[in-house]
Amino acid sequence: MAFVRAGSLRFHVQRLPATAGAAAPDRPVVVFLHGLVVDNLSSFYCPLALPVARSGHEVVLYDLRGHGRTERPGSGYDSRTAVRDLFALLGALDLGRRPVHLVGNSYGGTLALHAALARPDLVTGLTLLEPPLGGAWVENMVDTLSAAALSLEDSAVPTELLTLRLRKAAHLTAIADALLNRTTLIDDIAASRVFAPADYARLRCPVLVVCGEHSELLAGGRDVARHAPHGALRILPDLGHDVLKESSGVLREAVLAHLDATAGTATAARWPRRGALVP
């Protein structure tokens, strides 16, 4: 675990070496991108990051701009800046020329998709967990975040949580307050670019989308699988949006299988085909 300066910010980063022997030279570095506001790199650690490292992949986890223990500037929470942050960080870690496989959860999946479109030469695979891709999500999220911002402004909740010795909850609440009320995050999310089928058609790397059966984001996942040349969809039964927390065993198997099938030694025939439903 370390703090790494990339561009103008200091990022909180954790790197896990490949523990199943030395990482094979054709295996991409697996980089995890977490969700918005109350999320951070720790959400991936046990469910996915450790198993991926044990499977022979080098792993990078980091707290996004303003989240967790990364520095929190007042602006720059748009997807374009987040993608610049990602590639600046990889450069600072001396990974700027290594192929990467991006695993993004929720909003992190959106950022992973933006990154793959921006740098197809570096992003060789995508695993998107409940990615929010459509305009309706943007509107709903802005409404939700705005309501949360109002409830947290000048709130005594963090202090009360500390009084109850709920330190982790108090810390996350304080971060949410800072992000929502003292940065441009809500405005930046409101200005988010909506993806179109033509964007998915430009993807040249294999893409696995994982969605819960009852998720409101499932339609977007179907669109990615339908239009991406090597897109596949895995639907997890009886689940909604929170597949990362609620389906760790099944999800772990799906992610590891996707990484194995799309490693550098795999042939194109092993990649998912457009519109495939992964059992």
Coordinates of C-alpha atoms in Angstrom, one line a residue:
M1 CA 0.0 0.0 0.0
A2 CA 1.4 3.4 -0.9
F3 CA 0.7 6.9 -2.0
V4 CA 1.7 7.7 -5.6
R5 CA 1.8 11.1 -7.2
A6 CA 0.4 11.2 -10.7
G7 CA -0.2 14.4 -12.4
S8 CA -1.2 17.0 -9.8
L9 CA -2.7 14.5 -7.3
R10 CA -1.5 12.0 -4.7
F11 CA -3.4 8.7 -5.1
H12 CA -3.8 5.9 -2.6
V13 CA -2.7 2.7 -4.4
Q14 CA -2.4 -0.9 -3.5
R15 CA -0.5 -3.4 -5.7
L16 CA -0.7 -7.1 -5.4
P17 CA 1.9 -9.3 -7.1
A18 CA 0.9 -12.4 -9.0
T19 CA 1.3 -15.1 -6.4
A20 CA 0.9 -18.2 -8.5
G21 CA 4.5 -17.9 -9.6
A22 CA 5.8 -15.1 -11.7
A23 CA 3.2 -13.3 -13.8
A24 CA 3.3 -14.5 -17.4
P25 CA 4.5 -11.9 -19.8
D26 CA 1.4 -12.1 -21.9
R27 CA -1.0 -11.6 -19.0
P28 CA -2.3 -8.1 -18.6
V29 CA -2.2 -6.2 -15.3
V30 CA -5.7 -6.2 -13.8
V31 CA -6.8 -2.7 -12.6
F32 CA -9.9 -2.3 -10.5
L33 CA -12.1 0.8 -10.6
H34 CA -14.6 1.3 -7.8
G35 CA -17.9 3.2 -7.7
L36 CA -19.0 6.6 -6.5
V37 CA -18.9 8.5 -3.3
V38 CA -19.0 5.9 -0.5
D39 CA -16.9 3.3 -2.4
N40 CA -13.2 2.8 -2.4
L41 CA -10.6 0.2 -3.3
S42 CA -11.3 -2.0 -0.3
S43 CA -14.6 -3.2 -1.9
F44 CA -12.6 -5.3 -4.3
Y45 CA -9.9 -6.6 -2.0
C46 CA -11.3 -10.0 -0.8
P47 CA -14.0 -10.7 -3.3
L48 CA -11.9 -10.3 -6.4
A49 CA -8.4 -8.7 -6.1
L50 CA -6.8 -11.5 -4.0
P51 CA -8.2 -14.3 -6.1
V52 CA -7.1 -12.6 -9.3
A53 CA -3.6 -12.1 -7.9
R54 CA -3.5 -15.8 -6.9
S55 CA -4.5 -16.7 -10.4
G56 CA -1.2 -15.2 -11.8
H57 CA -2.1 -11.6 -12.6
E58 CA -0.5 -8.5 -11.2
V59 CA -3.2 -6.4 -9.6
V60 CA -3.6 -2.6 -9.1
L61 CA -6.2 -1.1 -6.9
Y62 CA -6.6 2.6 -6.2
D63 CA -9.0 5.2 -4.7
L64 CA -10.4 7.4 -7.4
R65 CA -9.9 11.2 -7.2
G66 CA -11.6 12.5 -4.1
H67 CA -12.5 9.0 -2.7
G68 CA -11.0 7.0 0.1
R69 CA -7.5 8.2 1.0
T70 CA -6.8 9.9 -2.4
E71 CA -6.5 13.7 -2.5
R72 CA -9.8 15.6 -2.9
P73 CA -9.6 18.6 -5.2
G74 CA -12.6 20.8 -5.8
S75 CA -13.0 19.8 -9.4
G76 CA -12.2 17.2 -12.1
Y77 CA -14.8 14.5 -11.4
D78 CA -15.8 14.1 -15.1
S79 CA -15.1 10.9 -16.9
R80 CA -12.5 12.5 -19.2
T81 CA -10.4 13.6 -16.2
A82 CA -10.9 10.3 -14.5
V83 CA -9.5 8.5 -17.5
R84 CA -6.5 10.9 -17.6
D85 CA -6.0 10.1 -13.9
L86 CA -6.0 6.4 -14.6
F87 CA -3.4 6.5 -17.4
A88 CA -1.2 9.1 -15.5
L89 CA -1.2 6.7 -12.5
L90 CA -0.2 3.7 -14.7
G91 CA 2.6 5.8 -16.0
A92 CA 3.7 6.7 -12.5
L93 CA 3.7 3.0 -11.6
D94 CA 5.9 2.3 -14.7
L95 CA 2.9 0.4 -16.2
G96 CA 2.2 2.8 -19.0
R97 CA 3.1 0.4 -21.7
R98 CA 1.8 -2.8 -20.2
P99 CA -1.5 -4.2 -21.4
V100 CA -4.3 -3.8 -18.8
H101 CA -7.6 -5.5 -18.1
L102 CA -10.0 -3.1 -16.4
V103 CA -12.5 -4.4 -13.9
G104 CA -15.0 -1.7 -13.1
N105 CA -17.9 -1.8 -10.5
S106 CA -20.9 0.5 -11.1
Y107 CA -19.6 3.9 -12.1
G108 CA -16.1 2.4 -12.3
G109 CA -17.5 0.3 -15.1
T110 CA -18.4 3.5 -17.0
L111 CA -14.9 4.8 -16.5
A112 CA -13.4 1.5 -17.7
L113 CA -15.5 1.7 -20.9
H114 CA -14.4 5.3 -21.5
A115 CA -10.7 4.2 -21.0
A116 CA -11.0 1.3 -23.4
L117 CA -12.4 3.6 -26.1
A118 CA -9.7 6.2 -25.5
R119 CA -6.8 3.8 -25.4
P120 CA -7.5 0.6 -27.3
D121 CA -3.8 0.0 -27.6
L122 CA -3.5 -0.5 -23.9
V123 CA -6.8 -1.8 -22.7
T124 CA -7.0 -5.5 -23.8
G125 CA -10.0 -6.6 -21.8
L126 CA -13.0 -5.3 -19.8
T127 CA -15.1 -6.7 -17.0
L128 CA -18.0 -4.4 -16.2
L129 CA -20.0 -5.1 -13.1
E130 CA -23.4 -3.3 -13.2
P131 CA -22.2 -0.5 -15.4
P132 CA -24.5 2.6 -15.6
L133 CA -24.5 3.6 -19.2
G134 CA -27.7 5.3 -20.1
G135 CA -29.2 8.8 -19.8
A136 CA -31.9 7.7 -17.3
W137 CA -29.2 6.6 -14.9
V138 CA -27.5 10.0 -15.0
E139 CA -30.7 11.8 -14.2
N140 CA -31.6 9.4 -11.4
M141 CA -28.1 9.5 -9.9
V142 CA -28.0 13.3 -10.0
D143 CA -31.3 13.5 -8.2
T144 CA -30.1 10.9 -5.6
L145 CA -26.8 12.7 -5.0
S146 CA -28.4 16.1 -4.8
A147 CA -30.8 14.8 -2.1
A148 CA -27.9 13.3 -0.2
A149 CA -26.0 16.5 -0.4
L150 CA -28.8 18.4 1.1
S151 CA -29.2 15.9 3.9
L152 CA -25.5 16.0 4.7
E153 CA -25.0 19.8 4.6
D154 CA -24.2 21.0 8.1
S155 CA -25.3 17.6 9.4
A156 CA -24.4 16.3 12.9
V157 CA -24.5 12.7 11.7
P158 CA -20.7 12.2 11.4
T159 CA -20.2 13.5 15.0
E160 CA -23.1 11.3 16.3
L161 CA -21.6 8.3 14.6
L162 CA -18.3 8.9 16.3
T163 CA -20.0 9.2 19.6
L164 CA -21.5 5.8 19.0
R165 CA -17.9 4.6 18.1
L166 CA -19.0 3.8 14.5
R167 CA -15.8 5.2 13.1
K168 CA -15.9 3.7 9.7
A169 CA -19.4 4.9 9.1
A170 CA -18.5 8.3 10.3
H171 CA -15.5 8.4 8.0
L172 CA -17.5 7.4 4.9
T173 CA -20.2 9.9 5.8
A174 CA -17.6 12.7 6.1
I175 CA -16.1 11.8 2.7
A176 CA -19.6 11.8 1.1
D177 CA -20.3 15.2 2.6
A178 CA -17.0 16.6 1.3
L179 CA -17.5 15.1 -2.2
L180 CA -21.2 16.2 -2.6
N181 CA -21.1 19.6 -1.0
R182 CA -17.5 20.9 -1.6
T183 CA -16.6 19.6 -5.1
T184 CA -18.1 19.7 -8.6
L185 CA -18.9 16.0 -8.5
I186 CA -22.6 16.4 -8.9
D187 CA -22.3 18.9 -11.8
D188 CA -19.7 16.7 -13.5
I189 CA -21.9 13.6 -13.3
A190 CA -24.9 15.6 -14.6
A191 CA -22.7 16.5 -17.7
S192 CA -21.8 12.8 -18.3
R193 CA -21.7 11.6 -21.9
V194 CA -24.3 8.9 -22.7
F195 CA -23.0 5.9 -24.6
A196 CA -24.5 4.8 -27.9
P197 CA -24.4 1.5 -29.8
A198 CA -21.8 2.9 -32.1
D199 CA -19.5 3.3 -29.1
Y200 CA -19.8 -0.4 -28.2
A201 CA -19.2 -1.3 -31.8
R202 CA -15.8 0.4 -31.6
L203 CA -14.6 -1.8 -28.8
R204 CA -11.9 -4.2 -30.0
C205 CA -11.2 -6.0 -26.7
P206 CA -13.3 -8.7 -25.1
V207 CA -16.0 -7.4 -22.8
L208 CA -17.9 -9.3 -20.1
V209 CA -20.8 -7.4 -18.5
V210 CA -22.2 -8.8 -15.2
C211 CA -25.7 -7.7 -14.1
G212 CA -28.2 -8.8 -11.5
E213 CA -31.4 -10.3 -12.8
H214 CA -33.5 -7.5 -11.2
S215 CA -31.1 -4.6 -11.9
E216 CA -32.4 -1.5 -13.6
L217 CA -29.1 -1.5 -15.5
L218 CA -29.6 -4.8 -17.2
A219 CA -30.9 -3.3 -20.4
G220 CA -27.6 -1.3 -20.8
G221 CA -25.7 -4.5 -20.3
R222 CA -27.7 -6.2 -23.0
D223 CA -26.9 -3.4 -25.3
V224 CA -23.1 -3.7 -24.7
A225 CA -23.3 -7.5 -25.3
R226 CA -25.4 -7.0 -28.4
H227 CA -23.2 -4.4 -30.1
A228 CA -19.6 -5.0 -28.9
P229 CA -17.8 -7.3 -31.4
H230 CA -16.6 -9.5 -28.5
G231 CA -19.3 -8.8 -25.9
A232 CA -20.9 -11.2 -23.5
L233 CA -23.4 -10.8 -20.7
R234 CA -23.7 -12.8 -17.4
I235 CA -27.0 -12.4 -15.6
L236 CA -26.9 -13.3 -11.9
P237 CA -30.3 -14.6 -10.7
D238 CA -32.2 -13.1 -7.7
L239 CA -29.9 -10.0 -7.5
G240 CA -30.2 -6.3 -8.2
H241 CA -27.4 -3.8 -8.5
D242 CA -25.1 -5.0 -5.7
V243 CA -23.6 -8.0 -7.4
L244 CA -20.1 -7.3 -6.0
K245 CA -21.2 -7.8 -2.3
E246 CA -23.9 -10.3 -2.8
S247 CA -22.4 -12.9 -5.2
S248 CA -18.7 -13.1 -4.4
G249 CA -18.3 -16.8 -5.2
V250 CA -20.2 -16.9 -8.5
L251 CA -18.7 -13.5 -9.5
R252 CA -15.2 -14.7 -8.7
E253 CA -15.6 -17.7 -10.9
A254 CA -17.0 -15.6 -13.8
V255 CA -14.2 -13.0 -13.6
L256 CA -11.4 -15.6 -13.4
A257 CA -12.9 -17.5 -16.3
H258 CA -13.1 -14.3 -18.4
L259 CA -9.5 -13.4 -17.5
D260 CA -8.3 -16.8 -18.5
A261 CA -10.2 -16.9 -21.7
T262 CA -8.9 -13.5 -22.8
A263 CA -5.3 -13.8 -21.7
G264 CA -2.6 -13.0 -24.2
T265 CA -2.2 -16.7 -25.1
A266 CA -5.9 -17.1 -25.8
T267 CA -7.0 -17.2 -29.4
A268 CA -9.8 -15.0 -30.7
A269 CA -11.9 -18.2 -31.0
R270 CA -12.0 -18.3 -27.2
W271 CA -13.2 -14.8 -26.8
P272 CA -16.9 -14.2 -26.2
R273 CA -18.9 -13.5 -29.4
R274 CA -21.2 -10.6 -30.0
G275 CA -24.4 -11.0 -27.8
A276 CA -23.2 -14.2 -26.0
L277 CA -25.0 -15.0 -22.7
V278 CA -22.5 -16.6 -20.3
P279 CA -24.0 -19.3 -18.2

